[in-house]
Coordinates of C-alpha atoms in Angstrom, one line a residue:
X1 CA -0.2 0.5 0.0
X2 CA 1.7 3.5 0.9
X3 CA 5.1 4.0 1.0
X4 CA 7.2 6.2 3.4
X5 CA 10.7 7.2 2.7
X6 CA 12.6 10.2 5.1
X7 CA 16.4 11.0 4.7
X8 CA 18.4 13.0 7.2
X9 CA 21.7 14.0 6.0
X10 CA 24.2 16.2 4.1
X11 CA 23.5 16.6 1.0
X12 CA 20.3 17.5 -1.0
X13 CA 17.0 15.5 0.4
X14 CA 14.6 15.6 -2.8
X15 CA 16.6 13.6 -5.2
X16 CA 17.3 11.1 -2.0
X17 CA 13.2 11.0 -1.7
X18 CA 12.3 10.9 -5.1
X19 CA 14.2 8.1 -5.4
X20 CA 13.4 6.2 -2.7
X21 CA 9.6 7.0 -3.8
X22 CA 10.2 5.3 -7.4
X23 CA 11.4 2.1 -5.8
X24 CA 8.5 2.0 -3.9
X25 CA 6.0 2.3 -6.7
X26 CA 5.4 -1.4 -6.8
X27 CA 3.1 -1.0 -3.5
X28 CA 0.7 0.4 -5.9
X29 CA -0.7 4.6 -4.8
X30 CA -2.5 7.3 -6.5
X31 CA -0.4 10.5 -5.8
X32 CA 2.8 11.2 -4.5
X33 CA 4.6 13.9 -2.4
X34 CA 8.2 15.2 -0.6
X35 CA 8.6 18.2 2.3
X36 CA 11.9 19.3 3.0
X37 CA 12.9 21.7 5.1
X38 CA 15.2 24.3 4.2
X39 CA 18.5 25.8 5.6
X40 CA 16.3 29.0 6.8
X41 CA 14.0 26.5 8.6
X42 CA 11.0 26.8 6.3
X43 CA 9.0 23.7 5.1
X44 CA 8.7 23.6 1.4
X45 CA 6.1 21.0 0.1
X46 CA 5.3 19.6 -3.1
X47 CA 2.7 17.1 -4.1
X48 CA 0.4 16.0 -6.4
X49 CA -2.0 13.3 -8.1
X50 CA -1.1 10.9 -10.5
X51 CA 2.2 9.2 -10.9
X52 CA 5.7 9.8 -9.4
X53 CA 6.6 11.8 -13.0
X54 CA 4.2 14.3 -12.2
X55 CA 5.9 14.9 -8.8
X56 CA 8.9 14.9 -10.5
X57 CA 8.4 17.8 -12.9
X58 CA 6.9 19.9 -10.2
X59 CA 10.2 19.4 -8.2
X60 CA 12.7 20.6 -11.0
X61 CA 9.9 23.4 -11.7
X62 CA 10.0 24.9 -8.6
X63 CA 14.1 25.5 -7.4
X64 CA 12.8 26.4 -3.9
X65 CA 13.0 23.1 -2.7
X66 CA 15.8 22.4 -1.2
X67 CA 17.0 20.8 2.2
X68 CA 18.8 18.4 4.1
X69 CA 15.9 16.9 5.9
X70 CA 13.2 15.7 4.4
X71 CA 10.1 13.0 3.7
X72 CA 8.3 11.5 0.9
X73 CA 5.0 9.9 0.8
X74 CA 3.5 7.6 -2.1
X75 CA -0.5 7.1 -1.2
X76 CA -2.9 4.8 -1.8
X77 CA -6.7 6.5 -1.2
X78 CA -8.7 5.5 1.8
X79 CA -10.1 8.3 3.0
X80 CA -10.4 10.9 0.7
X81 CA -10.6 10.6 -3.3
X82 CA -7.1 10.9 -4.9
X83 CA -6.5 14.5 -5.6
X84 CA -3.8 17.2 -5.1
X85 CA -5.0 18.4 -1.8
X86 CA -5.8 14.2 -0.4
X87 CA -1.9 13.6 -1.2
X88 CA 0.6 13.5 1.8
X89 CA 2.8 15.1 2.9
X90 CA 0.2 16.8 5.2
X91 CA 1.1 20.4 7.0
X92 CA -0.7 22.1 9.8
X93 CA -2.1 24.9 9.9
X94 CA 0.5 27.2 11.3
X95 CA 2.7 25.6 8.4
X96 CA 5.3 24.4 11.2
X97 CA 4.8 20.8 11.2
X98 CA 4.6 18.3 8.0
X99 CA 3.7 14.6 8.5
X100 CA 3.3 11.2 5.8
X101 CA 0.8 8.4 7.3
X102 CA 0.5 5.0 6.7
X103 CA -2.5 2.9 8.0
X104 CA -5.8 4.1 9.3
X105 CA -6.7 6.7 12.1
X106 CA -10.0 4.8 13.6
X107 CA -10.9 8.2 15.8
X108 CA -10.0 10.5 13.0
X109 CA -13.6 11.7 13.5
X110 CA -13.5 12.5 17.0
X111 CA -10.8 14.4 16.9
X112 CA -11.4 16.2 14.3
X113 CA -15.1 17.3 15.6
X114 CA -13.2 18.4 18.5
X115 CA -10.5 20.7 16.7
X116 CA -12.9 22.1 14.7
X117 CA -14.4 23.1 17.4
X118 CA -11.4 24.9 18.9
X119 CA -11.2 26.9 15.3
X120 CA -8.9 24.9 13.6
X121 CA -9.6 24.3 9.6
X122 CA -9.2 21.5 7.7
X123 CA -7.8 21.2 4.2
X124 CA -8.7 17.4 3.2
X125 CA -10.6 14.4 3.8
X126 CA -8.2 12.6 5.4
X127 CA -7.6 10.7 8.5
X128 CA -4.0 11.7 8.7
X129 CA -4.5 15.8 8.4
X130 CA -6.3 14.8 12.6
X131 CA -2.6 14.0 12.9
X132 CA -0.7 17.0 12.0
X133 CA -3.7 19.2 13.1
X134 CA -3.2 17.7 16.5
X135 CA 0.8 17.7 16.4
X136 CA 0.4 21.8 15.9
X137 CA -2.3 22.0 18.6
X138 CA -0.2 20.3 21.3
X139 CA 3.0 22.0 20.2
X140 CA 1.6 25.4 20.2
X141 CA 0.7 24.2 24.0
X142 CA 3.9 22.5 25.7
X143 CA 6.6 24.3 23.1
X144 CA 8.2 20.7 22.9
X145 CA 7.9 18.7 19.7
X146 CA 8.4 15.5 21.6
X147 CA 6.4 15.9 24.0
X148 CA 3.4 16.9 21.6
X149 CA 4.2 13.7 19.5
X150 CA 3.3 11.7 22.9
X151 CA 0.6 13.3 23.6
X152 CA -0.9 12.7 20.0
X153 CA 0.4 9.2 19.9
X154 CA -1.5 8.5 23.4
X155 CA -4.9 10.1 21.8
X156 CA -5.0 8.5 18.3
X157 CA -6.2 4.6 17.9
X158 CA -5.5 2.7 14.9
X159 CA -2.4 1.7 13.0
X160 CA 0.5 4.0 12.1
X161 CA 4.1 4.5 10.2
X162 CA 4.5 8.2 10.3
X163 CA 7.4 10.5 9.5
X164 CA 7.3 13.8 11.0
X165 CA 8.9 17.5 10.7
X166 CA 9.0 20.2 12.4
X167 CA 10.3 23.4 10.7
X168 CA 12.0 24.6 14.6
X169 CA 14.2 21.2 14.7
X170 CA 15.4 21.1 10.8
X171 CA 18.4 18.8 11.4
X172 CA 15.5 16.0 12.4
X173 CA 12.7 13.5 11.6
X174 CA 10.3 11.8 13.8
X175 CA 9.2 8.4 13.3
X176 CA 6.5 6.7 15.1
X177 CA 5.3 3.1 14.6
X178 CA 2.0 0.9 15.9
X179 CA 1.0 -2.1 13.5
X180 CA 2.1 -0.4 10.3
X181 CA 5.8 -1.4 8.8
X182 CA 8.3 1.2 9.3
X183 CA 12.5 0.6 9.5
X184 CA 15.4 2.7 9.9
X185 CA 18.3 2.8 7.7
X186 CA 21.9 3.7 9.0
X187 CA 24.0 5.6 6.2
X188 CA 27.4 7.6 6.5
X189 CA 26.5 10.6 7.9
X190 CA 23.4 9.9 7.0
X191 CA 20.2 8.2 8.1
X192 CA 17.0 6.7 6.6
X193 CA 13.3 6.2 7.4
X194 CA 11.2 3.8 5.0
X195 CA 8.2 1.5 4.8
X196 CA 10.2 -0.9 2.9
X197 CA 13.6 -1.8 2.8
X198 CA 13.9 -1.5 -1.2
X199 CA 13.5 2.3 -0.8
X200 CA 17.1 1.9 0.8
X201 CA 19.2 -0.7 -1.0
X202 CA 21.4 1.9 -2.8
X203 CA 22.2 3.9 0.2
X204 CA 22.7 1.2 3.0
X205 CA 22.1 -2.0 4.3
X206 CA 22.3 -1.4 7.8
X207 CA 18.6 -1.6 9.3
X208 CA 16.7 -1.5 12.1
X209 CA 13.2 -3.0 12.3
X210 CA 11.0 -0.3 14.8
X211 CA 8.8 -1.9 17.0
X212 CA 5.1 -1.1 18.2
X213 CA 4.8 2.2 20.4
X214 CA 8.2 3.2 19.4
X215 CA 9.3 6.9 18.5
X216 CA 12.8 7.6 16.8
X217 CA 14.4 10.9 16.3
X218 CA 16.5 10.8 13.4
X219 CA 19.4 13.4 12.6
X220 CA 22.5 13.0 9.9
X221 CA 25.0 11.9 12.7
X222 CA 22.3 9.7 14.9
X223 CA 19.6 7.4 15.6
X224 CA 17.8 7.9 18.9
X225 CA 14.7 5.2 19.5
X226 CA 12.7 5.7 22.5
X227 CA 9.8 3.2 23.8
X228 CA 6.3 4.4 24.9
X229 CA 7.6 5.4 28.4
X230 CA 10.6 7.6 26.4
X231 CA 13.3 5.4 27.7
X232 CA 15.8 5.2 25.3
X233 CA 16.5 2.0 23.7
X234 CA 19.2 -0.2 22.2
X235 CA 18.2 -1.8 19.4
X236 CA 20.0 -4.4 17.3
X237 CA 21.0 -3.8 13.6
X238 CA 20.2 -6.1 10.7
X239 CA 22.3 -6.7 7.7
X240 CA 19.9 -6.7 4.3
X241 CA 21.6 -9.3 1.8
X242 CA 19.5 -8.3 -0.9
X243 CA 21.1 -7.5 -3.9
X244 CA 19.5 -4.2 -5.7
X245 CA 20.0 -5.8 -9.2
X246 CA 16.9 -8.0 -7.8
X247 CA 14.6 -5.0 -7.4
X248 CA 15.6 -3.8 -10.5
X249 CA 14.1 -4.6 -14.2
X250 CA 17.5 -6.3 -15.4
X251 CA 16.2 -5.9 -19.2
X252 CA 12.3 -7.2 -19.2
X253 CA 10.2 -5.4 -20.2
X254 CA 8.1 -5.8 -16.8
X255 CA 8.9 -7.1 -13.0
X256 CA 6.5 -9.6 -13.6
X257 CA 7.9 -11.6 -16.3
X258 CA 11.0 -11.5 -14.6
X259 CA 10.2 -12.4 -11.4
X260 CA 8.1 -15.4 -13.2
X261 CA 11.8 -16.2 -15.1
X262 CA 13.6 -16.0 -11.6
X263 CA 11.2 -18.5 -10.1
X264 CA 13.6 -21.8 -10.7
X265 CA 16.1 -20.1 -8.8
X266 CA 14.2 -18.8 -6.3
X267 CA 12.9 -22.5 -5.6
X268 CA 16.3 -23.7 -5.4
X269 CA 17.2 -21.1 -2.4
X270 CA 14.2 -22.7 -0.6
X271 CA 14.9 -26.5 -1.2
X272 CA 18.3 -26.4 -1.2
X273 CA 19.1 -25.2 2.5
X274 CA 16.3 -27.7 3.4
X275 CA 17.7 -31.1 1.7
X276 CA 20.5 -32.7 3.3
X277 CA 21.2 -36.2 2.8
X278 CA 18.2 -37.4 1.1
X279 CA 16.4 -36.0 4.0
X280 CA 13.7 -32.4 5.1
X281 CA 15.8 -31.1 7.5
X282 CA 13.7 -27.8 9.4
X283 CA 16.2 -26.1 11.2
X284 CA 13.7 -23.3 12.2
X285 CA 11.8 -26.6 14.2
X286 CA 14.6 -28.0 16.1
X287 CA 13.9 -26.1 19.2
X288 CA 10.3 -27.8 19.0
X289 CA 10.5 -31.4 18.1
X290 CA 7.3 -32.1 19.8
X291 CA 5.7 -29.2 17.8
X292 CA 3.1 -31.9 16.8
X293 CA 2.5 -34.4 19.3
X294 CA -0.8 -33.4 20.7
X295 CA -2.1 -30.9 17.4
X296 CA -5.4 -32.4 16.3
X297 CA -6.2 -29.6 14.1
X298 CA -4.0 -26.8 11.5
X299 CA -5.5 -23.9 10.2
X300 CA -4.0 -22.3 7.4
X301 CA -4.5 -18.7 7.5
X302 CA -3.9 -15.9 4.8
X303 CA -5.1 -13.5 1.9
X304 CA -4.9 -13.3 -1.4
X305 CA -2.8 -15.8 -3.4
X306 CA -1.0 -17.1 -0.4
X307 CA -4.5 -18.5 0.7
X308 CA -4.4 -19.7 -2.6
X309 CA -1.5 -21.5 -1.0
X310 CA -3.3 -22.1 2.1
X311 CA -5.8 -24.1 -0.4
X312 CA -2.8 -26.4 -1.6
X313 CA -1.6 -26.9 1.9
X314 CA -4.8 -27.9 3.2
X315 CA -5.5 -31.0 0.6
X316 CA -1.5 -31.6 0.9
X317 CA -1.0 -31.5 4.8
X318 CA -4.3 -33.1 5.4
X319 CA -3.7 -36.1 3.3
X320 CA -0.2 -36.9 4.9
X321 CA -1.1 -36.1 8.6
X322 CA -4.6 -37.6 8.9
X323 CA -6.1 -34.6 11.2
X324 CA -8.3 -31.9 9.7
X325 CA -6.7 -28.6 8.0
X326 CA -8.9 -25.8 6.9
X327 CA -7.4 -23.4 4.6
X328 CA -8.8 -19.5 6.6
X329 CA -9.3 -15.8 5.5
X330 CA -6.9 -14.4 7.3
X331 CA -9.9 -11.0 7.0
X332 CA -12.6 -13.7 7.9
X333 CA -10.7 -15.8 10.5
X334 CA -11.2 -13.6 14.0
X335 CA -14.3 -12.9 13.4
X336 CA -15.2 -16.8 13.0
X337 CA -14.4 -17.6 16.4
X338 CA -12.2 -20.7 15.2
X339 CA -11.9 -23.5 17.9
X340 CA -8.2 -22.5 19.1
X341 CA -6.3 -23.7 21.9
X342 CA -3.3 -25.7 22.4
X343 CA -4.4 -28.5 20.5
X344 CA -4.2 -26.5 17.2
X345 CA -1.4 -24.8 15.2
X346 CA -2.2 -21.9 13.5
X347 CA 0.5 -21.6 10.0
X348 CA 0.1 -17.8 9.3
X349 CA 1.7 -17.1 5.1
X350 CA 2.5 -13.5 4.0
X351 CA 5.0 -12.6 1.6
X352 CA 5.4 -8.8 3.5
X353 CA 5.1 -10.4 6.6
X354 CA 2.7 -7.0 7.2
X355 CA -0.6 -7.8 6.3
X356 CA -2.8 -6.6 8.4
X357 CA -5.3 -8.9 8.3
X358 CA -2.9 -11.9 8.5
X359 CA -1.4 -9.8 11.8
X360 CA -4.7 -9.8 13.3
X361 CA -5.3 -13.5 12.9
X362 CA -1.9 -14.3 14.5
X363 CA -2.6 -12.3 17.5
X364 CA -6.1 -13.6 17.9
X365 CA -4.7 -17.3 17.4
X366 CA -1.8 -16.7 20.4
X367 CA -4.1 -14.8 22.4
X368 CA -6.0 -18.2 22.8
X369 CA -3.1 -20.2 23.3
X370 CA -2.5 -21.9 19.5
X371 CA 1.3 -22.2 18.3
X372 CA 1.6 -19.8 15.6
X373 CA 3.9 -21.3 12.4
X374 CA 4.9 -18.6 9.3
X375 CA 6.2 -18.7 6.1
X376 CA 7.3 -15.0 5.3
X377 CA 9.6 -13.7 2.6
X378 CA 10.9 -10.6 4.8
X379 CA 13.3 -11.1 7.7
X380 CA 11.9 -9.0 10.5
X381 CA 9.2 -8.5 9.5
X382 CA 6.1 -7.9 11.7
X383 CA 4.4 -11.5 11.6
X384 CA 8.1 -13.2 11.5
X385 CA 9.1 -11.7 15.0
X386 CA 5.7 -11.8 16.5
X387 CA 5.6 -15.8 15.6
X388 CA 6.3 -18.9 17.5
X389 CA 8.0 -20.5 14.9
X390 CA 9.4 -18.8 11.2
X391 CA 10.1 -20.5 7.6
X392 CA 11.4 -18.0 5.6
X393 CA 11.2 -18.6 1.1
X394 CA 14.5 -16.3 1.1
X395 CA 12.5 -15.5 -2.3
X396 CA 14.3 -12.0 -2.8
X397 CA 12.4 -8.9 -3.1
X398 CA 9.1 -9.2 -5.6
X399 CA 8.2 -5.6 -7.4
X400 CA 5.5 -6.5 -9.2
X401 CA 2.1 -6.2 -7.2
X402 CA 0.7 -9.7 -8.9
X403 CA 2.8 -11.9 -6.6
X404 CA 4.6 -15.1 -8.7
X405 CA 8.0 -16.4 -7.4
X406 CA 6.4 -15.1 -3.6
X407 CA 3.4 -17.7 -4.5
X408 CA 5.9 -20.3 -5.6
X409 CA 8.1 -19.9 -3.0
X410 CA 5.2 -20.3 -0.3
X411 CA 4.0 -23.2 -2.1
X412 CA 7.0 -25.6 -2.3
X413 CA 7.8 -24.5 1.7
X414 CA 4.7 -25.2 2.9
X415 CA 4.8 -28.8 0.9
X416 CA 7.8 -29.5 2.5
X417 CA 6.7 -28.6 5.8
X418 CA 3.9 -30.9 5.5
X419 CA 6.3 -33.9 4.2
X420 CA 8.4 -33.3 7.5
X421 CA 5.7 -33.1 9.9
X422 CA 4.6 -37.2 7.6
X423 CA 7.8 -38.3 7.9
X424 CA 8.7 -37.1 11.9
X425 CA 5.1 -39.1 12.7
X426 CA 6.1 -41.7 10.7
X427 CA 2.9 -41.6 8.6
X428 CA 5.0 -41.5 5.1
X429 CA 6.8 -44.4 4.0
X430 CA 10.0 -44.4 3.0
X431 CA 10.0 -45.1 -0.5
X432 CA 7.2 -42.5 -0.9
X433 CA 9.1 -40.1 1.0
X434 CA 12.1 -40.6 -1.5
X435 CA 10.3 -39.9 -4.2
X436 CA 9.0 -37.0 -2.9
X437 CA 12.8 -35.8 -2.2
X438 CA 13.4 -36.9 -5.6
X439 CA 11.2 -35.1 -7.2
X440 CA 11.9 -31.6 -5.3
X441 CA 15.4 -31.7 -6.5
X442 CA 14.1 -32.3 -10.2
X443 CA 11.7 -29.6 -9.3
X444 CA 13.6 -26.3 -10.4
X445 CA 15.1 -28.2 -13.5
X446 CA 11.8 -28.3 -14.6
X447 CA 10.8 -25.6 -14.0
X448 CA 13.2 -24.1 -16.3
X449 CA 11.9 -26.2 -19.3
X450 CA 8.2 -25.2 -18.8
X451 CA 9.7 -21.8 -18.9
X452 CA 11.4 -22.3 -22.4
X453 CA 8.2 -22.3 -24.1
X454 CA 7.1 -18.5 -23.9
X455 CA 5.9 -18.7 -27.6
X456 CA 3.1 -21.4 -26.8
X457 CA 1.7 -18.7 -24.1
X458 CA 2.4 -15.5 -26.4
X459 CA 0.0 -17.0 -29.5
X460 CA -2.7 -18.9 -27.3
X461 CA -3.6 -15.1 -25.0
X462 CA -3.0 -13.3 -28.6
X463 CA -6.1 -15.3 -29.5
X464 CA -8.0 -15.1 -26.3
X465 CA -7.2 -11.9 -24.4
X466 CA -10.5 -10.0 -26.2
X467 CA -12.9 -12.4 -24.1
X468 CA -14.8 -11.0 -21.0
X469 CA -15.4 -13.4 -19.0
X470 CA -13.0 -16.6 -18.2
X471 CA -13.7 -19.5 -15.9
X472 CA -11.2 -21.7 -14.7
X473 CA -12.0 -25.6 -13.5
X474 CA -10.6 -28.1 -12.0
X475 CA -10.2 -30.6 -8.7
X476 CA -8.5 -31.3 -5.8
X477 CA -5.2 -29.7 -6.1
X478 CA -6.3 -28.6 -9.6
X479 CA -9.1 -26.4 -8.0
X480 CA -6.7 -24.8 -5.7
X481 CA -4.1 -23.9 -8.4
X482 CA -7.3 -22.5 -10.3
X483 CA -7.9 -20.3 -7.8
X484 CA -4.3 -18.4 -8.1
X485 CA -4.8 -18.9 -12.0
X486 CA -7.8 -17.3 -12.2
X487 CA -6.5 -14.2 -9.3
X488 CA -3.8 -13.4 -11.4
X489 CA -6.1 -13.0 -14.8
X490 CA -8.1 -10.6 -13.4
X491 CA -5.5 -9.2 -11.1
X492 CA -3.6 -7.4 -14.3
X493 CA -6.1 -8.5 -17.2
X494 CA -9.0 -6.8 -15.6
X495 CA -11.0 -9.9 -17.0
X496 CA -14.1 -11.0 -14.8
X497 CA -12.7 -14.6 -14.0
X498 CA -13.7 -16.7 -11.7
X499 CA -12.3 -20.2 -10.4
X500 CA -14.8 -23.1 -9.7
X501 CA -14.4 -26.9 -8.8
X502 CA -15.0 -29.1 -11.7
X503 CA -17.5 -31.4 -10.0
X504 CA -19.5 -28.3 -8.8
X505 CA -20.5 -27.4 -12.6
X506 CA -24.1 -29.3 -12.5
X507 CA -24.9 -27.6 -9.2
X508 CA -25.4 -24.1 -11.1
X509 CA -22.2 -23.3 -12.3
X510 CA -23.0 -24.5 -15.8
X511 CA -25.6 -22.3 -16.5
X512 CA -23.5 -19.7 -17.2
X513 CA -21.6 -21.3 -20.3
X514 CA -23.1 -20.1 -23.2
X515 CA -21.5 -20.8 -26.9
X516 CA -17.7 -19.0 -27.0
X517 CA -17.3 -18.8 -23.5
X518 CA -13.5 -19.7 -22.6
X519 CA -12.9 -22.2 -19.9
X520 CA -9.3 -22.8 -18.8
X521 CA -9.6 -26.9 -17.7
X522 CA -6.7 -27.9 -14.9
X523 CA -6.1 -31.7 -15.4
X524 CA -2.9 -32.2 -13.8
X525 CA -4.1 -34.0 -10.8
X526 CA -3.2 -37.5 -12.0
X527 CA -5.8 -39.3 -9.9
X528 CA -8.5 -37.6 -11.4
X529 CA -7.6 -36.9 -14.8
X530 CA -10.6 -38.7 -16.4
X531 CA -13.2 -36.9 -14.2
X532 CA -11.8 -33.5 -15.4
X533 CA -12.0 -34.5 -18.7
X534 CA -15.8 -36.0 -18.5
X535 CA -15.7 -31.7 -17.5
X536 CA -14.0 -30.7 -20.1
X537 CA -17.0 -32.5 -22.4
X538 CA -19.6 -31.3 -20.3
X539 CA -18.4 -27.8 -21.0
X540 CA -17.3 -27.9 -24.3
X541 CA -20.8 -29.5 -25.2
X542 CA -22.7 -26.3 -24.2
X543 CA -20.6 -24.3 -27.0
X544 CA -17.3 -23.2 -24.1
X545 CA -13.8 -22.8 -25.9
X546 CA -11.1 -24.8 -24.0
X547 CA -7.6 -24.2 -23.0
X548 CA -6.6 -27.4 -20.9
X549 CA -3.4 -27.6 -18.5
X550 CA -2.4 -31.0 -18.7
X551 CA 1.0 -33.1 -17.9
X552 CA 3.4 -34.5 -20.9
X553 CA 2.3 -37.9 -20.3
X554 CA -1.7 -36.7 -20.7
X555 CA -1.3 -34.1 -23.1
X556 CA -1.6 -36.8 -26.5
X557 CA -4.8 -38.2 -25.2
X558 CA -6.6 -34.6 -24.5
X559 CA -5.4 -32.8 -27.2
X560 CA -7.5 -35.3 -29.2
X561 CA -10.7 -33.8 -27.5
X562 CA -9.1 -30.2 -26.6
X563 CA -6.8 -28.2 -29.4
X564 CA -5.4 -25.9 -27.1
X565 CA -3.3 -27.4 -24.6
X566 CA -0.5 -25.9 -22.0
X567 CA 1.3 -29.2 -21.1
X568 CA 4.0 -29.5 -18.2
X569 CA 6.0 -32.1 -17.3
X570 CA 5.0 -34.9 -14.9
X571 CA 6.1 -34.8 -11.4
X572 CA 5.1 -36.2 -8.0
X573 CA 1.5 -35.4 -7.7
X574 CA 1.8 -33.4 -4.7
X575 CA 3.9 -31.0 -6.2
X576 CA 2.6 -31.0 -9.5
X577 CA 0.8 -27.5 -9.0
X578 CA 4.6 -26.4 -8.8
X579 CA 4.8 -26.6 -12.6
X580 CA 1.0 -26.3 -13.4
X581 CA 1.3 -22.7 -12.0
X582 CA 4.0 -21.6 -14.8
X583 CA 1.4 -21.7 -17.7
X584 CA -1.7 -20.0 -16.1
X585 CA 1.0 -17.1 -14.8
X586 CA 2.6 -16.7 -18.4
X587 CA -1.2 -17.0 -20.1
X588 CA -2.7 -14.2 -17.5
X589 CA 0.7 -12.2 -18.3
X590 CA 0.5 -11.7 -22.2
X591 CA -3.3 -11.6 -21.9
X592 CA -3.0 -8.2 -19.8
X593 CA 0.2 -7.5 -22.7
X594 CA -2.4 -8.1 -25.6
X595 CA -4.7 -5.6 -23.7
X596 CA -2.3 -2.9 -22.9
X597 CA -2.7 -3.1 -19.3
X598 CA -0.2 -1.3 -16.5
X599 CA 0.9 -5.2 -15.4
X600 CA 3.5 -4.2 -12.6
X601 CA 1.2 -1.9 -11.3
X602 CA -2.5 -3.2 -11.6
X603 CA -5.3 -0.1 -10.9
X604 CA -6.5 -0.4 -7.4
X605 CA -4.1 -2.9 -6.3
X606 CA -1.4 -2.6 -3.7
X607 CA 1.4 -5.0 -2.8
X608 CA 1.2 -4.5 1.0
X609 CA -2.3 -4.5 1.7
X610 CA -1.6 -2.5 5.9
X611 CA -4.8 -2.0 6.6
X612 CA -8.2 -3.7 7.1

């Protein structure tokens, strides 16, 4: 969602801010702005609706925007429409304080009305302006910016990551965090704040992840971090080992295509450290060898594509462990009153580790006594820090809003976890276990093989990109995979798309099929290929055009019935979705390309959803 960058140094701030905002574009936004404190102690603000290029033009035209300390923001509208006035930074009525803010202030109307009664005039429709106007109110009262900050934080309710400038303190910026990601970067005679580490990779690899209720004062030479009682903290610094090249396109037209092509290597990085001497090794679980001893139920909690990983996990882990496994949408989890406690294991999946709904589900699970194991990509993220056990995917930075390599690494790691538990409990025969190990070792090479057939996906996409409605059907693991294939298509091409369990066709769904309807039929799950073929015949008899996703072993048989096929190598049945996902990603990509869509930054979407 929204992005924050802040800089305090010896050089001009605006170039650092604009560069950092550019690296945050992938998160999704509809306006952008910066604020800089001049050497004379004056706040200078430029902000605008639209893409960052518009802001760059404004800053270039305004020569007065100059200073060594500043904050910047990309906004994704929540309160108030996308326009110049609602864009961040927001400045108080007296013009002394500027604020950028991610999150939502839940009691903003109450505070706003109170300030209006005191004579304060508001300019925007945002909840963020309440923060800055309240800051100025208390700053006038206490004549100390930190006193004002702590007073404001005691009054506001909700989630926030914020950067604050005060013209009376021209050499410093203030940062505060609660339930929204914010980190501090350490440079050479320069220090930074950011909502995402990718904004800082060009400048520093040393960072501290702020915790809830912490406040930091940052200058070019120092960083001081305080807790809620204003005690100074000694915070741990982390080294970020992501390569900056991984956050750049590297010659590809879009980040999404680059990240699709990176999947074999990303999956290899997830698998290889966890395979030793023909065994799955989970060092992260070594301290809890009896984790599964009394577990009678598993919940897999996630949002979006990560939820679809959870659906794959439900089928695989339930089959392996013979206990109930429920895949749950994080946004519904805590409102459904799930049966939690010591006998329930909750697995939370999140690429960013900051997804607010998943974070809330995690806290609910811990509050009710369940162990929480998380699968995340970002080290030091909120979900990682609050979980009992963390498994990192090590996928590297993912820039495109529509996830690809994060999805694939989450999936393979969750499957490996299920097999690990099954082996630990003696629920998988040695011969079957070794088949899975052998298939894992072959997987990156098989994925590379699938990626060699780009022409196939381009040609088929060019024939079908003008459809207005597309359906995906499948059974078992193919149904779970179809959910992700459908989501990818609708995310980036804006085509209406739905995924259905193929066995449900005659229970209502088939009424939507008419001559010319496009159906993508998934038939890679070996035990149910014959039943899937029957479903293909069903929709064809109603006039549907069909693209079939099959394995190379069944391609010849199905091609007799379906002229358009995507064929992938065969692997162990529980790993088959790892290969089936690639054609669906590429089909969505090339359909969107033919339709002229903004593939890396689809409309209305954000990379990390940090508001409820």
